[in-house]
mmCIF file with all atom_site columns, C-alpha atoms in Angstrom:
data_model
loop_
_atom_site.group_PDB
_atom_site.id
_atom_site.type_symbol
_atom_site.label_atom_id
_atom_site.label_alt_id
_atom_site.label_comp_id
_atom_site.label_asym_id
_atom_site.label_entity_id
_atom_site.label_seq_id
_atom_site.pdbx_PDB_ins_code
_atom_site.Cartn_x
_atom_site.Cartn_y
_atom_site.Cartn_z
_atom_site.occupancy
_atom_site.B_iso_or_equiv
_atom_site.pdbx_formal_charge
_atom_site.auth_seq_id
_atom_site.auth_comp_id
_atom_site.auth_asym_id
_atom_site.auth_atom_id
_atom_site.pdbx_PDB_model_num
ATOM 1   C CA . ILE A 1 1   ? 1.165   20.322  18.592 1.00 95.00 ? 211 ILE A CA 1
ATOM 2   C CA . ALA A 1 2   ? -1.058  22.734  20.508 1.00 96.00 ? 212 ALA A CA 1
ATOM 3   C CA . LEU A 1 3   ? -3.086  19.855  21.973 1.00 97.00 ? 213 LEU A CA 1
ATOM 4   C CA . VAL A 1 4   ? 0.049   18.109  23.253 1.00 98.00 ? 214 VAL A CA 1
ATOM 5   C CA . ARG A 1 5   ? 1.396   21.352  24.702 1.00 97.00 ? 215 ARG A CA 1
ATOM 6   C CA . ALA A 1 6   ? -1.880  21.873  26.551 1.00 98.00 ? 216 ALA A CA 1
ATOM 7   C CA . GLY A 1 7   ? -2.700  18.324  27.648 1.00 97.00 ? 217 GLY A CA 1
ATOM 8   C CA . GLY A 1 8   ? 0.285   16.081  27.076 1.00 97.00 ? 218 GLY A CA 1
ATOM 9   C CA . LEU A 1 9   ? 0.230   12.922  24.982 1.00 98.00 ? 219 LEU A CA 1
ATOM 10  C CA . ALA A 1 10  ? -3.004  11.768  26.638 1.00 97.00 ? 220 ALA A CA 1
ATOM 11  C CA . ALA A 1 11  ? -4.791  14.568  24.760 1.00 97.00 ? 221 ALA A CA 1
ATOM 12  C CA . ILE A 1 12  ? -4.064  12.903  21.411 1.00 97.00 ? 222 ILE A CA 1
ATOM 13  C CA . ALA A 1 13  ? -3.676  9.226   22.306 1.00 94.00 ? 223 ALA A CA 1
ATOM 14  C CA . GLU A 1 14  ? -7.095  7.958   21.208 1.00 89.00 ? 224 GLU A CA 1
ATOM 15  C CA . PRO A 1 15  ? -7.350  9.803   17.872 1.00 91.00 ? 225 PRO A CA 1
ATOM 16  C CA . THR A 1 16  ? -3.730  8.932   17.080 1.00 91.00 ? 226 THR A CA 1
ATOM 17  C CA . LEU A 1 17  ? -4.255  5.228   17.770 1.00 89.00 ? 227 LEU A CA 1
ATOM 18  C CA . GLU A 1 18  ? -7.399  5.277   15.629 1.00 87.00 ? 228 GLU A CA 1
ATOM 19  C CA . ARG A 1 19  ? -5.403  6.767   12.718 1.00 88.00 ? 229 ARG A CA 1
ATOM 20  C CA . TRP A 1 20  ? -2.599  4.262   13.245 1.00 87.00 ? 230 TRP A CA 1
ATOM 21  C CA . LEU A 1 21  ? -4.704  1.115   13.641 1.00 82.00 ? 231 LEU A CA 1
ATOM 22  C CA . GLY A 1 22  ? -7.888  1.828   11.673 1.00 74.00 ? 232 GLY A CA 1
ATOM 23  C CA . ARG A 1 23  ? -11.553 1.390   12.523 1.00 71.00 ? 233 ARG A CA 1
ATOM 24  C CA . GLY A 1 24  ? -11.324 -1.624  14.791 1.00 72.00 ? 234 GLY A CA 1
ATOM 25  C CA . TRP A 1 25  ? -8.489  -0.189  16.843 1.00 69.00 ? 235 TRP A CA 1
ATOM 26  C CA . ARG A 1 26  ? -10.148 -0.714  20.230 1.00 72.00 ? 236 ARG A CA 1
ATOM 27  C CA . GLU A 1 27  ? -10.438 -4.455  19.545 1.00 80.00 ? 237 GLU A CA 1
ATOM 28  C CA . ASN A 1 28  ? -6.894  -4.770  18.218 1.00 76.00 ? 238 ASN A CA 1
ATOM 29  C CA . PRO A 1 29  ? -4.982  -7.019  20.635 1.00 81.00 ? 239 PRO A CA 1
ATOM 30  C CA . VAL A 1 30  ? -1.882  -4.811  20.470 1.00 77.00 ? 240 VAL A CA 1
ATOM 31  C CA . MET A 1 31  ? -3.795  -1.631  21.319 1.00 83.00 ? 241 MET A CA 1
ATOM 32  C CA . PRO A 1 32  ? -3.216  -1.627  25.115 1.00 87.00 ? 242 PRO A CA 1
ATOM 33  C CA . ILE A 1 33  ? 0.521   -2.141  24.611 1.00 87.00 ? 243 ILE A CA 1
ATOM 34  C CA . LEU A 1 34  ? 0.756   0.592   21.970 1.00 87.00 ? 244 LEU A CA 1
ATOM 35  C CA . ARG A 1 35  ? -1.321  2.975   24.088 1.00 91.00 ? 245 ARG A CA 1
ATOM 36  C CA . ASP A 1 36  ? 0.940   2.435   27.103 1.00 95.00 ? 246 ASP A CA 1
ATOM 37  C CA . MET A 1 37  ? 4.056   2.913   24.963 1.00 94.00 ? 247 MET A CA 1
ATOM 38  C CA . PHE A 1 38  ? 2.600   6.052   23.397 1.00 94.00 ? 248 PHE A CA 1
ATOM 39  C CA . LEU A 1 39  ? 1.682   7.556   26.769 1.00 97.00 ? 249 LEU A CA 1
ATOM 40  C CA . ALA A 1 40  ? 5.114   6.703   28.200 1.00 97.00 ? 250 ALA A CA 1
ATOM 41  C CA . GLY A 1 41  ? 6.745   8.824   25.518 1.00 96.00 ? 251 GLY A CA 1
ATOM 42  C CA . SER A 1 42  ? 7.978   12.362  25.904 1.00 97.00 ? 252 SER A CA 1
ATOM 43  C CA . ALA A 1 43  ? 5.530   15.128  25.008 1.00 98.00 ? 253 ALA A CA 1
ATOM 44  C CA . GLU A 1 44  ? 8.492   17.394  24.272 1.00 98.00 ? 254 GLU A CA 1
ATOM 45  C CA . GLY A 1 45  ? 9.984   14.755  21.968 1.00 97.00 ? 255 GLY A CA 1
ATOM 46  C CA . TRP A 1 46  ? 6.657   14.265  20.177 1.00 97.00 ? 256 TRP A CA 1
ATOM 47  C CA . ILE A 1 47  ? 6.307   18.027  19.664 1.00 97.00 ? 257 ILE A CA 1
ATOM 48  C CA . GLY A 1 48  ? 9.832   18.227  18.234 1.00 96.00 ? 258 GLY A CA 1
ATOM 49  C CA . CYS A 1 49  ? 9.219   15.317  15.881 1.00 95.00 ? 259 CYS A CA 1
ATOM 50  C CA . ALA A 1 50  ? 5.857   16.701  14.722 1.00 94.00 ? 260 ALA A CA 1
ATOM 51  C CA . ALA A 1 51  ? 7.398   20.109  14.053 1.00 94.00 ? 261 ALA A CA 1
ATOM 52  C CA . ALA A 1 52  ? 10.265  18.542  12.088 1.00 93.00 ? 262 ALA A CA 1
ATOM 53  C CA . ILE A 1 53  ? 7.913   16.450  9.956  1.00 90.00 ? 263 ILE A CA 1
ATOM 54  C CA . ALA A 1 54  ? 5.605   19.405  9.307  1.00 90.00 ? 264 ALA A CA 1
ATOM 55  C CA . GLY A 1 55  ? 8.492   21.546  8.087  1.00 83.00 ? 265 GLY A CA 1
ATOM 56  C CA . THR A 1 56  ? 10.220  19.034  5.816  1.00 87.00 ? 266 THR A CA 1
ATOM 57  C CA . ASP A 1 57  ? 9.856   18.489  2.079  1.00 86.00 ? 267 ASP A CA 1
ATOM 58  C CA . PHE A 1 58  ? 10.339  14.737  1.814  1.00 86.00 ? 268 PHE A CA 1
ATOM 59  C CA . TYR A 1 59  ? 9.673   14.707  -1.931 1.00 87.00 ? 269 TYR A CA 1
ATOM 60  C CA . GLU A 1 60  ? 12.752  16.732  -2.770 1.00 89.00 ? 270 GLU A CA 1
ATOM 61  C CA . THR A 1 61  ? 14.962  14.694  -0.440 1.00 91.00 ? 271 THR A CA 1
ATOM 62  C CA . ALA A 1 62  ? 13.601  11.326  -1.593 1.00 94.00 ? 272 ALA A CA 1
ATOM 63  C CA . ALA A 1 63  ? 14.223  12.209  -5.235 1.00 94.00 ? 273 ALA A CA 1
ATOM 64  C CA . LEU A 1 64  ? 17.965  12.410  -4.489 1.00 96.00 ? 274 LEU A CA 1
ATOM 65  C CA . LEU A 1 65  ? 18.232  8.863   -3.123 1.00 96.00 ? 275 LEU A CA 1
ATOM 66  C CA . ARG A 1 66  ? 20.163  6.312   -5.179 1.00 97.00 ? 276 ARG A CA 1
ATOM 67  C CA . LEU A 1 67  ? 20.095  3.065   -3.231 1.00 96.00 ? 277 LEU A CA 1
ATOM 68  C CA . PRO A 1 68  ? 17.938  -0.050  -2.982 1.00 97.00 ? 278 PRO A CA 1
ATOM 69  C CA . THR A 1 69  ? 14.698  1.058   -1.362 1.00 98.00 ? 279 THR A CA 1
ATOM 70  C CA . LEU A 1 70  ? 11.653  -0.799  -0.110 1.00 98.00 ? 280 LEU A CA 1
ATOM 71  C CA . ALA A 1 71  ? 8.654   1.347   0.796  1.00 98.00 ? 281 ALA A CA 1
ATOM 72  C CA . LEU A 1 72  ? 6.014   -0.426  2.886  1.00 98.00 ? 282 LEU A CA 1
ATOM 73  C CA . ALA A 1 73  ? 2.536   0.838   3.703  1.00 97.00 ? 283 ALA A CA 1
ATOM 74  C CA . GLY A 1 74  ? -0.444  -0.596  5.528  1.00 96.00 ? 284 GLY A CA 1
ATOM 75  C CA . THR A 1 75  ? -3.852  -0.439  3.866  1.00 94.00 ? 285 THR A CA 1
ATOM 76  C CA . ASN A 1 76  ? -5.403  0.882   7.100  1.00 92.00 ? 286 ASN A CA 1
ATOM 77  C CA . ASP A 1 77  ? -2.819  3.578   7.831  1.00 93.00 ? 287 ASP A CA 1
ATOM 78  C CA . GLY A 1 78  ? -4.665  6.837   8.397  1.00 91.00 ? 288 GLY A CA 1
ATOM 79  C CA . SER A 1 79  ? -1.506  8.623   9.485  1.00 92.00 ? 289 SER A CA 1
ATOM 80  C CA . THR A 1 80  ? 0.672   8.022   6.410  1.00 93.00 ? 290 THR A CA 1
ATOM 81  C CA . PRO A 1 81  ? -1.715  7.016   3.618  1.00 93.00 ? 291 PRO A CA 1
ATOM 82  C CA . PRO A 1 82  ? -0.481  4.311   1.218  1.00 97.00 ? 292 PRO A CA 1
ATOM 83  C CA . ASP A 1 83  ? -0.777  6.654   -1.771 1.00 97.00 ? 293 ASP A CA 1
ATOM 84  C CA . LEU A 1 84  ? 1.665   9.068   -0.118 1.00 95.00 ? 294 LEU A CA 1
ATOM 85  C CA . VAL A 1 85  ? 4.140   6.225   0.467  1.00 96.00 ? 295 VAL A CA 1
ATOM 86  C CA . ARG A 1 86  ? 3.695   5.042   -3.136 1.00 97.00 ? 296 ARG A CA 1
ATOM 87  C CA . GLU A 1 87  ? 4.236   8.553   -4.530 1.00 96.00 ? 297 GLU A CA 1
ATOM 88  C CA . THR A 1 88  ? 7.378   8.952   -2.443 1.00 96.00 ? 298 THR A CA 1
ATOM 89  C CA . ALA A 1 89  ? 8.719   5.577   -3.590 1.00 97.00 ? 299 ALA A CA 1
ATOM 90  C CA . GLU A 1 90  ? 8.107   6.549   -7.219 1.00 97.00 ? 300 GLU A CA 1
ATOM 91  C CA . LEU A 1 91  ? 10.584  9.411   -6.793 1.00 97.00 ? 301 LEU A CA 1
ATOM 92  C CA . ILE A 1 92  ? 13.412  6.969   -6.003 1.00 98.00 ? 302 ILE A CA 1
ATOM 93  C CA . PRO A 1 93  ? 14.825  5.171   -9.058 1.00 97.00 ? 303 PRO A CA 1
ATOM 94  C CA . GLY A 1 94  ? 14.251  1.417   -8.761 1.00 96.00 ? 304 GLY A CA 1
ATOM 95  C CA . ALA A 1 95  ? 12.378  1.627   -5.463 1.00 98.00 ? 305 ALA A CA 1
ATOM 96  C CA . GLN A 1 96  ? 9.860   -1.079  -4.675 1.00 98.00 ? 306 GLN A CA 1
ATOM 97  C CA . PHE A 1 97  ? 6.480   -0.372  -3.079 1.00 99.00 ? 307 PHE A CA 1
ATOM 98  C CA . ARG A 1 98  ? 4.577   -3.046  -1.198 1.00 98.00 ? 308 ARG A CA 1
ATOM 99  C CA . LEU A 1 99  ? 1.153   -2.733  0.381  1.00 98.00 ? 309 LEU A CA 1
ATOM 100 C CA . ILE A 1 100 ? 0.480   -4.737  3.539  1.00 97.00 ? 310 ILE A CA 1
ATOM 101 C CA . ARG A 1 101 ? -3.209  -5.627  3.628  1.00 94.00 ? 311 ARG A CA 1
ATOM 102 C CA . GLY A 1 102 ? -4.905  -5.288  6.985  1.00 89.00 ? 312 GLY A CA 1
ATOM 103 C CA . ALA A 1 103 ? -2.042  -3.342  8.559  1.00 91.00 ? 313 ALA A CA 1
ATOM 104 C CA . GLY A 1 104 ? -2.120  0.216   9.774  1.00 91.00 ? 314 GLY A CA 1
ATOM 105 C CA . HIS A 1 105 ? 0.727   2.559   10.672 1.00 92.00 ? 315 HIS A CA 1
ATOM 106 C CA . ILE A 1 106 ? 2.740   -0.022  12.624 1.00 90.00 ? 316 ILE A CA 1
ATOM 107 C CA . PRO A 1 107 ? 2.864   -3.193  10.485 1.00 92.00 ? 317 PRO A CA 1
ATOM 108 C CA . CYS A 1 108 ? 5.892   -4.505  12.384 1.00 92.00 ? 318 CYS A CA 1
ATOM 109 C CA . VAL A 1 109 ? 3.544   -4.923  15.376 1.00 86.00 ? 319 VAL A CA 1
ATOM 110 C CA . GLU A 1 110 ? 0.262   -5.651  13.601 1.00 85.00 ? 320 GLU A CA 1
ATOM 111 C CA . THR A 1 111 ? 1.496   -8.068  10.914 1.00 90.00 ? 321 THR A CA 1
ATOM 112 C CA . PRO A 1 112 ? 5.086   -8.906  11.877 1.00 94.00 ? 322 PRO A CA 1
ATOM 113 C CA . GLU A 1 113 ? 5.351   -12.096 9.813  1.00 97.00 ? 323 GLU A CA 1
ATOM 114 C CA . THR A 1 114 ? 4.208   -10.369 6.632  1.00 97.00 ? 324 THR A CA 1
ATOM 115 C CA . MET A 1 115 ? 6.502   -7.417  7.143  1.00 97.00 ? 325 MET A CA 1
ATOM 116 C CA . ALA A 1 116 ? 9.479   -9.629  7.988  1.00 98.00 ? 326 ALA A CA 1
ATOM 117 C CA . ALA A 1 117 ? 8.902   -11.738 4.871  1.00 98.00 ? 327 ALA A CA 1
ATOM 118 C CA . LEU A 1 118 ? 8.767   -8.641  2.647  1.00 98.00 ? 328 LEU A CA 1
ATOM 119 C CA . ILE A 1 119 ? 11.963  -7.249  4.140  1.00 98.00 ? 329 ILE A CA 1
ATOM 120 C CA . ALA A 1 120 ? 13.771  -10.604 3.948  1.00 97.00 ? 330 ALA A CA 1
ATOM 121 C CA . ALA A 1 121 ? 12.813  -11.016 0.278  1.00 97.00 ? 331 ALA A CA 1
ATOM 122 C CA . PHE A 1 122 ? 13.959  -7.469  -0.505 1.00 98.00 ? 332 PHE A CA 1
ATOM 123 C CA . LEU A 1 123 ? 17.302  -8.003  1.240  1.00 98.00 ? 333 LEU A CA 1
ATOM 124 C CA . GLU A 1 124 ? 17.837  -11.277 -0.603 1.00 96.00 ? 334 GLU A CA 1
ATOM 125 C CA . GLU A 1 125 ? 16.828  -9.856  -4.014 1.00 95.00 ? 335 GLU A CA 1
ATOM 126 C CA . ASN A 1 126 ? 19.274  -7.002  -3.559 1.00 95.00 ? 336 ASN A CA 1
ATOM 127 C CA . ALA A 1 127 ? 22.109  -9.209  -2.226 1.00 92.00 ? 337 ALA A CA 1
ATOM 128 C CA . ILE A 1 128 ? 22.161  -7.227  0.985  1.00 88.00 ? 338 ILE A CA 1
ATOM 129 C CA . VAL A 1 129 ? 22.337  -10.372 3.111  1.00 74.00 ? 339 VAL A CA 1
#
């Protein structure tokens, strides 16, 4: 938060993208698009979101959920590690956890076909569509 206050989103863009996309992030074909989108965001909005996330106990809230839940995580996500997503899913009765190999923090951009197939199967299995 302090870095963004001092230098805007540009101050954290590269380390954030590395956490999101993994080791080969510079070679990732979506990187320039994600970087531009990230930098076009609001520093004030990012600070507010970061503060909200830092001050929230998601475990307690997740444990109260009683609805069909699909928790997805990318194997290369350095921002929200797969084990954290799995642990959160385990708090929700009947929740499913799926790991998307080769994806980072934004699997809908990195592996859209895989993510779409997982969501479609979940919706069908749960008679949501």
